mmCIF file of C-alpha atoms in Angstrom:
data_model
loop_
_atom_site.group_PDB
_atom_site.id
_atom_site.type_symbol
_atom_site.label_atom_id
_atom_site.label_comp_id
_atom_site.label_asym_id
_atom_site.label_seq_id
_atom_site.Cartn_x
_atom_site.Cartn_y
_atom_site.Cartn_z
ATOM 1 C CA MET A 1 -7.596 70.989 -39.792
ATOM 2 C CA GLY A 2 -11.199 72.611 -42.433
ATOM 3 C CA GLY A 3 -9.708 76.142 -41.817
ATOM 4 C CA MET A 4 -6.311 75.041 -43.244
ATOM 5 C CA ARG A 5 -7.831 73.358 -46.065
ATOM 6 C CA TRP A 6 -9.715 75.952 -47.022
ATOM 7 C CA VAL A 7 -6.225 78.087 -47.161
ATOM 8 C CA LEU A 8 -5.388 75.602 -50.120
ATOM 9 C CA SER A 9 -7.614 75.526 -51.887
ATOM 10 C CA LEU A 10 -7.931 79.152 -52.160
ATOM 11 C CA GLY A 11 -4.011 80.015 -53.420
ATOM 12 C CA ALA A 12 -4.488 76.844 -55.511
ATOM 13 C CA LEU A 13 -7.085 78.996 -57.355
ATOM 14 C CA LEU A 14 -5.541 81.684 -56.968
ATOM 15 C CA THR A 15 -2.411 79.954 -58.274
ATOM 16 C CA ALA A 16 -4.355 78.580 -61.541
ATOM 17 C CA ILE A 17 -5.820 81.817 -61.961
ATOM 18 C CA ALA A 18 -2.251 83.294 -62.082
ATOM 19 C CA PHE A 19 -1.378 80.935 -65.094
ATOM 20 C CA LEU A 20 -3.933 80.822 -67.247
ATOM 21 C CA PRO A 21 -3.298 82.151 -70.822
ATOM 22 C CA PRO A 22 -4.626 85.549 -71.078
ATOM 23 C CA ALA A 23 -7.831 86.366 -73.362
ATOM 24 C CA ALA A 24 -8.277 86.639 -77.053
ATOM 25 C CA ALA A 25 -9.017 90.126 -76.790
ATOM 26 C CA ASP A 26 -5.878 90.635 -74.987
ATOM 27 C CA THR A 27 -3.524 89.205 -76.588
ATOM 28 C CA ASP A 28 -5.201 90.612 -79.822
ATOM 29 C CA TRP A 29 -5.141 94.624 -77.912
ATOM 30 C CA TRP A 30 -0.883 93.657 -77.245
ATOM 31 C CA ASN A 31 -0.368 92.577 -80.906
ATOM 32 C CA PHE A 32 -1.822 95.239 -82.747
ATOM 33 C CA ASN A 33 0.211 97.283 -80.178
ATOM 34 C CA GLU A 34 3.380 96.321 -80.712
ATOM 35 C CA LYS A 35 2.690 96.141 -84.492
ATOM 36 C CA ILE A 36 1.148 100.301 -84.418
ATOM 37 C CA ARG A 37 4.517 100.661 -82.614
ATOM 38 C CA ASN A 38 7.223 99.387 -84.715
ATOM 39 C CA GLU A 39 5.596 100.377 -88.469
ATOM 40 C CA VAL A 40 5.916 103.849 -86.923
ATOM 41 C CA LEU A 41 8.719 103.533 -85.815
ATOM 42 C CA ARG A 42 10.407 101.918 -88.230
ATOM 43 C CA ASN A 43 11.728 104.938 -90.293
ATOM 44 C CA TYR A 44 11.159 107.832 -87.862
ATOM 45 C CA ASP A 45 13.123 110.470 -87.566
ATOM 46 C CA LYS A 46 12.463 112.297 -84.185
ATOM 47 C CA ASN A 47 15.247 114.623 -84.600
ATOM 48 C CA THR A 48 13.390 116.446 -87.286
ATOM 49 C CA LEU A 49 10.034 118.523 -87.703
ATOM 50 C CA PRO A 50 6.318 116.713 -87.846
ATOM 51 C CA GLN A 51 4.748 117.536 -91.373
ATOM 52 C CA ARG A 52 4.045 120.848 -92.314
ATOM 53 C CA THR A 53 0.229 121.208 -92.717
ATOM 54 C CA HIS A 54 0.192 125.044 -91.639
ATOM 55 C CA ASN A 55 1.888 127.299 -93.361
ATOM 56 C CA GLY A 56 5.461 125.271 -93.189
ATOM 57 C CA THR A 57 5.123 125.071 -89.492
ATOM 58 C CA THR A 58 4.221 122.981 -86.432
ATOM 59 C CA GLN A 59 1.314 124.386 -84.136
ATOM 60 C CA VAL A 60 1.603 123.470 -80.740
ATOM 61 C CA TYR A 61 -1.250 123.974 -77.548
ATOM 62 C CA PHE A 62 -0.081 125.130 -74.746
ATOM 63 C CA ASP A 63 -1.651 124.891 -71.426
ATOM 64 C CA LEU A 64 -0.559 124.516 -67.118
ATOM 65 C CA TRP A 65 -2.035 123.989 -64.153
ATOM 66 C CA LEU A 66 -1.274 124.950 -60.723
ATOM 67 C CA ARG A 67 -0.063 122.025 -58.830
ATOM 68 C CA GLY A 68 1.640 123.977 -55.523
ATOM 69 C CA LEU A 69 4.488 125.833 -54.832
ATOM 70 C CA TRP A 70 7.140 127.337 -52.109
ATOM 71 C CA PHE A 71 8.710 130.312 -51.812
ATOM 72 C CA ASP A 72 12.858 130.592 -51.193
ATOM 73 C CA GLU A 73 12.740 134.563 -49.203
ATOM 74 C CA THR A 74 16.168 133.814 -48.701
ATOM 75 C CA SER A 75 17.326 133.761 -52.312
ATOM 76 C CA GLN A 76 14.221 134.896 -53.968
ATOM 77 C CA VAL A 77 13.708 131.970 -55.982
ATOM 78 C CA LEU A 78 9.270 130.563 -56.765
ATOM 79 C CA HIS A 79 10.006 126.397 -56.622
ATOM 80 C CA LEU A 80 6.052 124.974 -59.043
ATOM 81 C CA ASN A 81 5.012 122.120 -59.818
ATOM 82 C CA LEU A 82 2.651 123.123 -62.702
ATOM 83 C CA TRP A 83 1.041 119.799 -64.919
ATOM 84 C CA LEU A 84 2.137 121.221 -67.918
ATOM 85 C CA PHE A 85 -0.204 120.213 -71.373
ATOM 86 C CA MET A 86 0.849 120.083 -75.145
ATOM 87 C CA ILE A 87 -1.138 119.174 -77.943
ATOM 88 C CA TRP A 88 0.017 119.200 -81.452
ATOM 89 C CA ARG A 89 -0.417 116.845 -85.115
ATOM 90 C CA ASP A 90 2.567 114.448 -86.521
ATOM 91 C CA SER A 91 1.835 113.074 -89.645
ATOM 92 C CA ARG A 92 4.089 111.018 -89.860
ATOM 93 C CA ILE A 93 1.925 108.481 -87.436
ATOM 94 C CA LEU A 94 -0.455 107.303 -88.783
ATOM 95 C CA TRP A 95 -2.839 104.870 -89.093
ATOM 96 C CA ASP A 96 -6.364 103.666 -89.329
ATOM 97 C CA PRO A 97 -8.359 101.969 -86.773
ATOM 98 C CA LYS A 98 -10.069 99.940 -88.692
ATOM 99 C CA ASP A 99 -7.183 97.560 -89.466
ATOM 100 C CA TYR A 100 -5.836 97.371 -85.559
ATOM 101 C CA GLY A 101 -8.371 95.969 -84.148
ATOM 102 C CA GLY A 102 -9.592 99.577 -83.385
ATOM 103 C CA LEU A 103 -7.181 100.555 -81.561
ATOM 104 C CA ASP A 104 -6.685 104.407 -81.854
ATOM 105 C CA GLU A 105 -4.293 104.538 -79.355
ATOM 106 C CA VAL A 106 -1.211 104.067 -78.444
ATOM 107 C CA HIS A 107 1.866 104.649 -76.006
ATOM 108 C CA PHE A 108 4.894 106.341 -77.009
ATOM 109 C CA SER A 109 8.399 106.670 -75.145
ATOM 110 C CA HIS A 110 9.450 110.424 -74.677
ATOM 111 C CA ASP A 111 12.742 110.001 -76.465
ATOM 112 C CA GLU A 112 10.964 108.189 -78.872
ATOM 113 C CA LEU A 113 8.585 110.329 -81.032
ATOM 114 C CA TRP A 114 9.421 114.477 -81.594
ATOM 115 C CA THR A 115 8.932 116.787 -78.683
ATOM 116 C CA PRO A 116 9.265 120.187 -78.715
ATOM 117 C CA ASP A 117 11.843 121.562 -77.190
ATOM 118 C CA ILE A 118 9.971 124.201 -74.845
ATOM 119 C CA THR A 119 12.213 124.943 -71.324
ATOM 120 C CA VAL A 120 11.670 128.275 -68.703
ATOM 121 C CA TYR A 121 14.266 131.061 -70.273
ATOM 122 C CA ASN A 122 13.999 132.342 -66.184
ATOM 123 C CA ASN A 123 15.138 129.143 -64.596
ATOM 124 C CA ALA A 124 17.212 130.215 -61.347
ATOM 125 C CA ASP A 125 18.349 126.142 -61.564
ATOM 126 C CA ILE A 126 20.827 127.394 -65.311
ATOM 127 C CA THR A 127 22.489 123.834 -64.698
ATOM 128 C CA GLU A 128 19.301 121.679 -65.463
ATOM 129 C CA ILE A 129 17.487 121.696 -68.379
ATOM 130 C CA ASN A 130 15.138 118.753 -68.315
ATOM 131 C CA HIS A 131 11.298 119.691 -65.961
ATOM 132 C CA TYR A 132 9.578 116.792 -67.678
ATOM 133 C CA GLY A 133 10.849 114.323 -66.049
ATOM 134 C CA GLN A 134 10.542 111.361 -68.196
ATOM 135 C CA THR A 135 6.075 110.930 -68.684
ATOM 136 C CA HIS A 136 5.431 108.751 -72.247
ATOM 137 C CA LEU A 137 3.423 110.545 -74.982
ATOM 138 C CA LEU A 138 -0.345 109.262 -75.500
ATOM 139 C CA VAL A 139 -0.952 109.388 -79.605
ATOM 140 C CA PHE A 140 -3.590 108.507 -81.027
ATOM 141 C CA SER A 141 -3.296 108.164 -85.033
ATOM 142 C CA GLY A 142 -1.402 111.853 -85.214
ATOM 143 C CA LEU A 143 -1.435 114.163 -82.989
ATOM 144 C CA VAL A 144 0.052 113.569 -80.346
ATOM 145 C CA TYR A 145 -0.622 114.395 -76.860
ATOM 146 C CA TRP A 146 2.131 114.572 -74.081
ATOM 147 C CA PHE A 147 0.836 115.703 -70.539
ATOM 148 C CA PRO A 148 3.864 116.193 -68.413
ATOM 149 C CA PRO A 149 4.544 116.794 -65.033
ATOM 150 C CA ALA A 150 7.224 120.150 -64.171
ATOM 151 C CA HIS A 151 9.302 121.942 -61.242
ATOM 152 C CA ILE A 152 9.879 124.636 -61.459
ATOM 153 C CA SER A 153 12.714 126.895 -60.274
ATOM 154 C CA VAL A 154 11.837 130.480 -60.700
ATOM 155 C CA GLU A 155 13.572 133.986 -59.960
ATOM 156 C CA CYS A 156 11.267 136.086 -58.447
ATOM 157 C CA PRO A 157 12.395 139.565 -56.980
ATOM 158 C CA MET A 158 10.255 140.250 -54.176
ATOM 159 C CA ASP A 159 8.247 144.170 -53.185
ATOM 160 C CA LEU A 160 8.279 143.957 -49.604
ATOM 161 C CA SER A 161 7.320 147.691 -49.238
ATOM 162 C CA HIS A 162 3.616 146.072 -47.642
ATOM 163 C CA TRP A 163 4.925 143.266 -45.234
ATOM 164 C CA PRO A 164 3.784 140.979 -43.880
ATOM 165 C CA TYR A 165 0.880 141.611 -45.973
ATOM 166 C CA ASP A 166 2.904 141.106 -49.287
ATOM 167 C CA THR A 167 1.397 140.887 -52.128
ATOM 168 C CA GLN A 168 4.161 138.862 -55.334
ATOM 169 C CA THR A 169 3.116 138.944 -58.935
ATOM 170 C CA CYS A 170 6.236 136.256 -60.305
ATOM 171 C CA HIS A 171 6.472 135.485 -64.178
ATOM 172 C CA ILE A 172 7.739 131.975 -65.942
ATOM 173 C CA TYR A 173 8.591 132.827 -69.298
ATOM 174 C CA PHE A 174 8.539 129.718 -71.656
ATOM 175 C CA GLY A 175 9.980 129.341 -75.125
ATOM 176 C CA SER A 176 11.454 127.164 -77.824
ATOM 177 C CA TRP A 177 14.583 126.806 -77.210
ATOM 178 C CA THR A 178 15.931 125.884 -80.575
ATOM 179 C CA THR A 179 13.696 126.534 -83.004
ATOM 180 C CA HIS A 180 11.269 130.015 -83.966
ATOM 181 C CA GLY A 181 8.059 130.588 -84.492
ATOM 182 C CA TRP A 182 7.948 128.844 -87.651
ATOM 183 C CA GLN A 183 8.809 126.317 -87.560
ATOM 184 C CA VAL A 184 7.932 125.787 -83.911
ATOM 185 C CA GLU A 185 4.387 127.781 -83.281
ATOM 186 C CA LEU A 186 3.212 127.670 -79.453
ATOM 187 C CA SER A 187 -0.381 128.831 -79.647
ATOM 188 C CA TYR A 188 -3.449 129.196 -76.990
ATOM 189 C CA PRO A 189 -7.001 130.128 -77.624
ATOM 190 C CA ASN A 190 -7.386 134.075 -77.462
ATOM 191 C CA PHE A 191 -3.645 133.757 -76.983
ATOM 192 C CA THR A 192 -4.406 135.215 -73.942
ATOM 193 C CA LYS A 193 -6.451 133.100 -70.598
ATOM 194 C CA ALA A 194 -6.605 133.068 -66.677
ATOM 195 C CA LEU A 195 -5.488 130.996 -64.244
ATOM 196 C CA SER A 196 -7.132 129.737 -61.817
ATOM 197 C CA ASN A 197 -5.731 128.067 -58.176
ATOM 198 C CA ARG A 198 -8.486 125.576 -58.253
ATOM 199 C CA TYR A 199 -6.251 123.403 -59.590
ATOM 200 C CA ASN A 200 -3.694 124.268 -56.153
ATOM 201 C CA LEU A 201 -3.344 120.666 -54.708
ATOM 202 C CA LYS A 202 -0.091 121.070 -52.320
ATOM 203 C CA THR A 203 -1.481 124.257 -50.200
ATOM 204 C CA SER A 204 1.060 126.931 -48.492
ATOM 205 C CA SER A 205 1.168 127.876 -45.096
ATOM 206 C CA HIS A 206 2.354 130.456 -45.912
ATOM 207 C CA TRP A 207 1.262 131.465 -49.741
ATOM 208 C CA ARG A 208 -2.147 131.880 -50.381
ATOM 209 C CA VAL A 209 -3.067 131.474 -55.079
ATOM 210 C CA ASN A 210 -5.382 134.689 -56.222
ATOM 211 C CA GLY A 211 -4.946 134.437 -60.080
ATOM 212 C CA GLY A 212 -2.925 134.513 -62.207
ATOM 213 C CA THR A 213 -2.309 134.679 -66.512
ATOM 214 C CA LEU A 214 -1.137 133.117 -69.257
ATOM 215 C CA GLN A 215 -0.541 134.660 -72.348
ATOM 216 C CA ARG A 216 1.336 134.758 -75.911
ATOM 217 C CA LEU A 217 3.754 137.188 -76.899
ATOM 218 C CA ASP A 218 5.502 137.592 -79.960
ATOM 219 C CA PHE A 219 9.272 139.201 -79.744
ATOM 220 C CA ARG A 220 10.482 139.548 -83.213
ATOM 221 C CA TYR A 221 15.071 141.055 -83.285
ATOM 222 C CA GLN A 222 16.077 143.625 -84.918
ATOM 223 C CA ASN A 223 17.792 142.129 -88.052
ATOM 224 C CA VAL A 224 15.948 139.229 -87.992
ATOM 225 C CA PRO A 225 12.886 138.312 -89.617
ATOM 226 C CA GLU A 226 11.643 135.787 -88.631
ATOM 227 C CA PRO A 227 9.265 135.947 -84.923
ATOM 228 C CA TYR A 228 9.929 133.963 -81.905
ATOM 229 C CA PHE A 229 7.005 132.809 -79.372
ATOM 230 C CA VAL A 230 7.272 133.066 -75.177
ATOM 231 C CA MET A 231 4.494 131.799 -73.565
ATOM 232 C CA HIS A 232 4.212 133.778 -70.630
ATOM 233 C CA ALA A 233 2.491 132.705 -67.047
ATOM 234 C CA ALA A 234 2.445 135.453 -64.237
ATOM 235 C CA PHE A 235 0.434 134.132 -61.192
ATOM 236 C CA SER A 236 0.213 136.783 -58.384
ATOM 237 C CA ILE A 237 0.574 135.335 -54.284
ATOM 238 C CA THR A 238 0.279 136.625 -50.563
ATOM 239 C CA ARG A 239 1.720 136.329 -48.025
ATOM 240 C CA ILE A 240 -0.264 134.592 -45.205
ATOM 241 C CA SER A 241 0.474 135.976 -42.267
ATOM 242 C CA PRO A 242 -2.090 135.867 -38.870
ATOM 243 C CA THR A 243 0.882 135.452 -36.292
ATOM 244 C CA PHE A 244 2.443 138.734 -37.944
ATOM 245 C CA SER A 245 -0.415 140.768 -36.072
ATOM 246 C CA SER A 246 0.912 139.924 -32.621
ATOM 247 C CA THR A 247 4.244 140.096 -33.310
ATOM 248 C CA VAL A 248 4.571 143.138 -35.562
ATOM 249 C CA VAL A 249 1.355 145.134 -34.760
ATOM 250 C CA VAL A 250 0.257 145.023 -30.789
ATOM 251 C CA PRO A 251 4.055 146.140 -30.425
ATOM 252 C CA ALA A 252 3.993 148.647 -32.545
ATOM 253 C CA CYS A 253 1.209 150.197 -31.212
ATOM 254 C CA VAL A 254 2.341 149.490 -27.073
ATOM 255 C CA VAL A 255 5.610 150.862 -27.479
ATOM 256 C CA SER A 256 3.683 154.322 -28.742
ATOM 257 C CA VAL A 257 1.685 154.234 -25.853
ATOM 258 C CA ILE A 258 4.053 153.329 -23.373
ATOM 259 C CA THR A 259 6.313 157.349 -25.025
ATOM 260 C CA LEU A 260 2.556 158.374 -24.400
ATOM 261 C CA VAL A 261 2.556 157.157 -20.878
ATOM 262 C CA GLN A 262 5.891 159.082 -19.827
ATOM 263 C CA PHE A 263 3.621 162.211 -20.735
ATOM 264 C CA LEU A 264 0.913 161.578 -17.944
ATOM 265 C CA LEU A 265 3.428 160.991 -15.558
ATOM 266 C CA PRO A 266 3.782 163.869 -12.353
ATOM 267 C CA LEU A 267 7.191 165.914 -14.698
ATOM 268 C CA THR A 268 9.177 165.464 -11.454
ATOM 269 C CA HIS A 269 9.237 162.079 -11.218
ATOM 270 C CA ALA A 270 12.641 160.651 -12.286
ATOM 271 C CA LYS A 271 11.205 157.241 -13.842
ATOM 272 C CA ARG A 272 9.179 159.423 -16.179
ATOM 273 C CA VAL A 273 12.684 158.857 -18.462
ATOM 274 C CA MET A 274 12.855 155.136 -17.205
ATOM 275 C CA VAL A 275 9.871 154.790 -19.081
ATOM 276 C CA GLY A 276 11.371 156.016 -22.171
ATOM 277 C CA CYS A 277 13.906 154.233 -21.516
ATOM 278 C CA ILE A 278 11.985 150.976 -22.194
ATOM 279 C CA ALA A 279 10.442 152.166 -24.627
ATOM 280 C CA LEU A 280 13.364 152.695 -26.214
ATOM 281 C CA LEU A 281 14.776 149.013 -25.709
ATOM 282 C CA LEU A 282 12.035 147.206 -27.250
ATOM 283 C CA THR A 283 11.610 149.185 -30.389
ATOM 284 C CA GLN A 284 15.465 147.916 -30.923
ATOM 285 C CA LEU A 285 14.411 145.166 -30.197
ATOM 286 C CA GLN A 286 11.925 144.883 -32.145
ATOM 287 C CA LEU A 287 13.866 146.282 -35.144
ATOM 288 C CA LEU A 288 16.278 143.466 -34.604
ATOM 289 C CA TYR A 289 13.342 141.228 -34.850
ATOM 290 C CA LEU A 290 12.587 142.890 -37.920
ATOM 291 C CA ALA A 291 15.791 141.352 -39.464
ATOM 292 C CA HIS A 292 16.151 138.583 -38.990
ATOM 293 C CA ALA A 293 12.737 138.098 -40.040
ATOM 294 C CA ILE A 294 12.776 139.917 -43.346
ATOM 295 C CA PRO A 295 14.239 139.100 -45.979
ATOM 296 C CA LEU A 296 18.420 141.225 -45.983
ATOM 297 C CA LEU A 297 17.287 140.870 -51.261
ATOM 298 C CA GLY A 298 14.946 143.488 -51.937
ATOM 299 C CA THR A 299 14.191 145.479 -54.157
ATOM 300 C CA SER A 300 12.074 148.242 -51.347
ATOM 301 C CA VAL A 301 12.257 148.809 -47.487
ATOM 302 C CA PRO A 302 9.668 147.807 -45.731
ATOM 303 C CA ILE A 303 6.509 150.596 -44.693
ATOM 304 C CA ILE A 304 7.016 148.116 -40.859
ATOM 305 C CA VAL A 305 10.811 149.042 -40.718
ATOM 306 C CA LYS A 306 10.105 152.322 -41.654
ATOM 307 C CA PHE A 307 7.484 153.530 -38.935
ATOM 308 C CA TYR A 308 9.693 151.718 -36.168
ATOM 309 C CA GLY A 309 12.670 154.064 -37.679
ATOM 310 C CA GLN A 310 10.759 156.849 -37.358
ATOM 311 C CA THR A 311 8.421 155.700 -33.891
ATOM 312 C CA LEU A 312 12.811 154.740 -32.438
ATOM 313 C CA GLY A 313 14.041 158.136 -33.358
ATOM 314 C CA VAL A 314 10.263 160.176 -31.674
ATOM 315 C CA VAL A 315 11.257 157.827 -28.248
ATOM 316 C CA VAL A 316 14.708 159.048 -28.282
ATOM 317 C CA VAL A 317 13.467 163.123 -28.386
ATOM 318 C CA SER A 318 10.535 161.729 -26.180
ATOM 319 C CA VAL A 319 13.611 160.951 -24.246
ATOM 320 C CA VAL A 320 16.026 163.561 -24.240
ATOM 321 C CA VAL A 321 11.721 166.543 -23.498
ATOM 322 C CA CYS A 322 11.520 164.124 -20.686
ATOM 323 C CA GLY A 323 15.507 164.166 -19.032
ATOM 324 C CA GLY A 324 15.545 167.600 -20.238
ATOM 325 C CA LEU A 325 12.210 168.936 -18.139
ATOM 326 C CA LEU A 326 12.927 166.749 -15.506
ATOM 327 C CA ARG A 327 16.433 169.228 -14.750
ATOM 328 C CA LEU A 328 14.262 172.572 -15.467
ATOM 329 C CA THR A 329 12.297 171.274 -12.675
ATOM 330 C CA GLN A 330 15.318 171.315 -9.902
ATOM 331 C CA GLY A 331 19.020 173.345 -10.234
ATOM 332 C CA PRO A 332 20.534 175.608 -9.454
ATOM 333 C CA HIS A 333 18.607 178.336 -11.839
ATOM 334 C CA LEU A 334 15.674 178.277 -9.458
ATOM 335 C CA ASN A 335 17.215 181.162 -7.434
ATOM 336 C CA TYR A 336 15.961 182.445 -11.240
ATOM 337 C CA PRO A 337 12.768 183.255 -12.474
ATOM 338 C CA PRO A 338 11.910 183.388 -15.900
ATOM 339 C CA PRO A 339 11.892 186.190 -18.430
ATOM 340 C CA LEU A 340 8.748 188.336 -17.788
ATOM 341 C CA LEU A 341 7.650 187.834 -20.953
ATOM 342 C CA LEU A 342 7.675 184.018 -21.302
ATOM 343 C CA LYS A 343 5.517 184.380 -17.850
ATOM 344 C CA LYS A 344 2.789 186.683 -18.962
ATOM 345 C CA PHE A 345 2.422 184.062 -22.363
ATOM 346 C CA LEU A 346 1.917 181.650 -20.030
ATOM 347 C CA THR A 347 -0.510 182.502 -18.017
ATOM 348 C CA GLY A 348 -2.222 183.791 -20.863
ATOM 349 C CA PRO A 349 -4.986 182.038 -22.753
ATOM 350 C CA PHE A 350 -2.359 180.208 -23.793
ATOM 351 C CA ALA A 351 -2.687 178.738 -20.949
ATOM 352 C CA ARG A 352 -6.398 177.277 -21.020
ATOM 353 C CA LEU A 353 -5.261 176.187 -24.336
ATOM 354 C CA LEU A 354 -2.672 173.700 -22.714
ATOM 355 C CA PHE A 355 -5.369 172.968 -19.917
ATOM 356 C CA LEU A 356 -1.674 174.687 -16.536
ATOM 357 C CA HIS A 357 -4.408 175.972 -14.789
ATOM 358 C CA ASP A 358 -3.555 173.542 -12.184
ATOM 359 C CA TYR A 359 0.022 175.834 -12.547
ATOM 360 C CA THR A 360 -1.058 179.306 -13.383
ATOM 361 C CA HIS A 361 -2.384 179.965 -10.075
ATOM 362 C CA LYS A 362 0.590 180.132 -7.582
ATOM 363 C CA VAL A 363 3.305 182.371 -10.495
ATOM 364 C CA GLY A 364 3.225 185.625 -9.596
ATOM 365 C CA LEU A 365 3.098 188.117 -12.807
ATOM 366 C CA SER A 366 6.980 189.795 -10.521
ATOM 367 C CA GLU A 367 10.703 188.542 -11.367
ATOM 368 C CA GLY A 368 10.017 189.356 -6.757
ATOM 369 C CA GLY A 369 12.328 192.472 -6.995
ATOM 370 C CA ALA A 370 11.808 195.857 -4.596
ATOM 371 C CA GLU A 371 12.857 197.322 -8.535
ATOM 372 C CA ASP A 372 9.484 196.983 -10.657
ATOM 373 C CA GLY A 373 7.166 197.495 -7.312
ATOM 374 C CA GLU A 374 4.794 194.630 -7.519
ATOM 375 C CA VAL A 375 3.768 192.932 -4.619
ATOM 376 C CA LEU A 376 2.861 189.393 -4.448
ATOM 377 C CA GLU A 377 -0.476 188.707 -1.681
ATOM 378 C CA GLU A 378 2.236 185.798 -0.088
ATOM 379 C CA ALA A 379 5.337 186.691 0.287
ATOM 380 C CA ARG A 380 7.963 185.359 -2.559
ATOM 381 C CA PRO A 381 10.234 182.881 -1.724
ATOM 382 C CA THR A 382 13.540 182.035 -2.077
ATOM 383 C CA SER A 383 13.204 180.291 -5.471
ATOM 384 C CA TYR A 384 11.034 180.665 -8.233
ATOM 385 C CA PHE A 385 10.151 176.057 -8.302
ATOM 386 C CA HIS A 386 6.246 177.094 -9.429
ATOM 387 C CA GLU A 387 7.505 178.902 -12.190
ATOM 388 C CA TRP A 388 9.565 177.240 -14.479
ATOM 389 C CA LEU A 389 7.877 174.645 -12.988
ATOM 390 C CA LEU A 390 4.988 176.158 -15.801
ATOM 391 C CA VAL A 391 7.429 176.799 -18.649
ATOM 392 C CA ALA A 392 8.493 172.692 -17.948
ATOM 393 C CA ALA A 393 4.587 172.135 -17.940
ATOM 394 C CA ALA A 394 4.244 173.497 -20.947
ATOM 395 C CA ILE A 395 6.779 172.582 -22.572
ATOM 396 C CA ASP A 396 5.385 169.188 -21.965
ATOM 397 C CA ARG A 397 2.149 169.697 -23.235
ATOM 398 C CA ILE A 398 3.211 170.768 -26.435
ATOM 399 C CA ALA A 399 5.681 167.811 -26.320
ATOM 400 C CA ALA A 400 3.304 165.470 -26.493
ATOM 401 C CA PHE A 401 0.225 167.217 -28.761
ATOM 402 C CA ILE A 402 3.594 167.130 -31.430
ATOM 403 C CA PHE A 403 4.962 162.707 -30.859
ATOM 404 C CA VAL A 404 0.537 161.958 -30.651
ATOM 405 C CA ALA A 405 0.639 164.531 -34.263
ATOM 406 C CA THR A 406 3.721 162.530 -35.357
ATOM 407 C CA PHE A 407 2.588 159.077 -33.969
ATOM 408 C CA ILE A 408 -1.547 159.638 -35.471
ATOM 409 C CA ILE A 409 0.342 160.734 -38.869
ATOM 410 C CA THR A 410 3.183 157.814 -38.964
ATOM 411 C CA LEU A 411 -0.512 155.339 -38.917
ATOM 412 C CA ILE A 412 -2.313 156.979 -41.671
ATOM 413 C CA ALA A 413 0.791 157.428 -43.661
ATOM 414 C CA TYR A 414 2.087 153.649 -43.208
ATOM 415 C CA VAL A 415 -0.627 150.889 -41.956
ATOM 416 C CA ALA A 416 -2.914 152.845 -44.489
ATOM 417 C CA PRO A 417 -1.184 151.721 -47.342
ATOM 418 C CA ILE A 418 -1.131 148.159 -46.134
#
């Protein structure tokens, strides 16, 4: 019962406090605030420019902070969350704080006072004109502050040359939609500044903001005397791709190693061709994965796609070579010796260069007939298998050397720029 009485007493106290009359200071503040608003809005026309105090031009200070972004790679549209900062002076909103109890700050709705019609020229959503919502304006006796949050979508064509380690630069152009530079002048100190991502609250799991710049551009059109000022913001973002090392780079090395394994197997081993077909299948599967992972829209072909395309060609050639060498070591042509000049060439210094000693010591220099008058240490066998095996081994070593050189050159040419 004691606890219940305590709760009832506390509820009665809170109710009494809620219905207490406001303090005199609060009442005066609301009265002064309402009085200023009524006096300002009585004869105010929000459709006309503020009083011109600088060469007949209303200067609007413009700045922005990046709060977050995400990239729709399918349509190549960058979505940005920004805080915009616009400050200008309106001499029609003046009062002496001494006459209003020291009140020097009044809030106005965005549709009660004049605001600059700043829009995004390269907006991806052409039906979205109001980027800033319904954010109030803060007025300090003639100085108007407008800090609206904005969600902006802009087109950003992608350069996929270095995918998946690519860096994109996206541009946003802000400017007045209906007024020229002699009526509304967008300005910033020195007209250029560096943008930082330290205010980025919403981090993207796929992109890292490297930084950016904000710069004022002055445009003059032919036969038009008035200038047009545009604020140009450029953001540099880099793709965060830790998983692509395992799904793209490592498979490229695996395919190359498997292809090299072909040349390490014995020449008469039929599974050489099977190993090459496995490498060919893996390369095709990887190309299918890249076709699914890489955006279809783009201004360039990714280096990794070129690498896999060339690897596919090399693997096809290696399979063909291995099949030809396997055929070279068997068949009816083994009953006939290879050309004598070719045997001499392959058993000479060139054999040491290609490490063919295991094959040359089994091969004679004669074609095995009575016409040449040469006799071998042992009777010539009915098959010239070892001679053709030497030819096949020489072709195999040359093909392996070409494959390794091609892989290294391709790796340097395509991967090094990344």
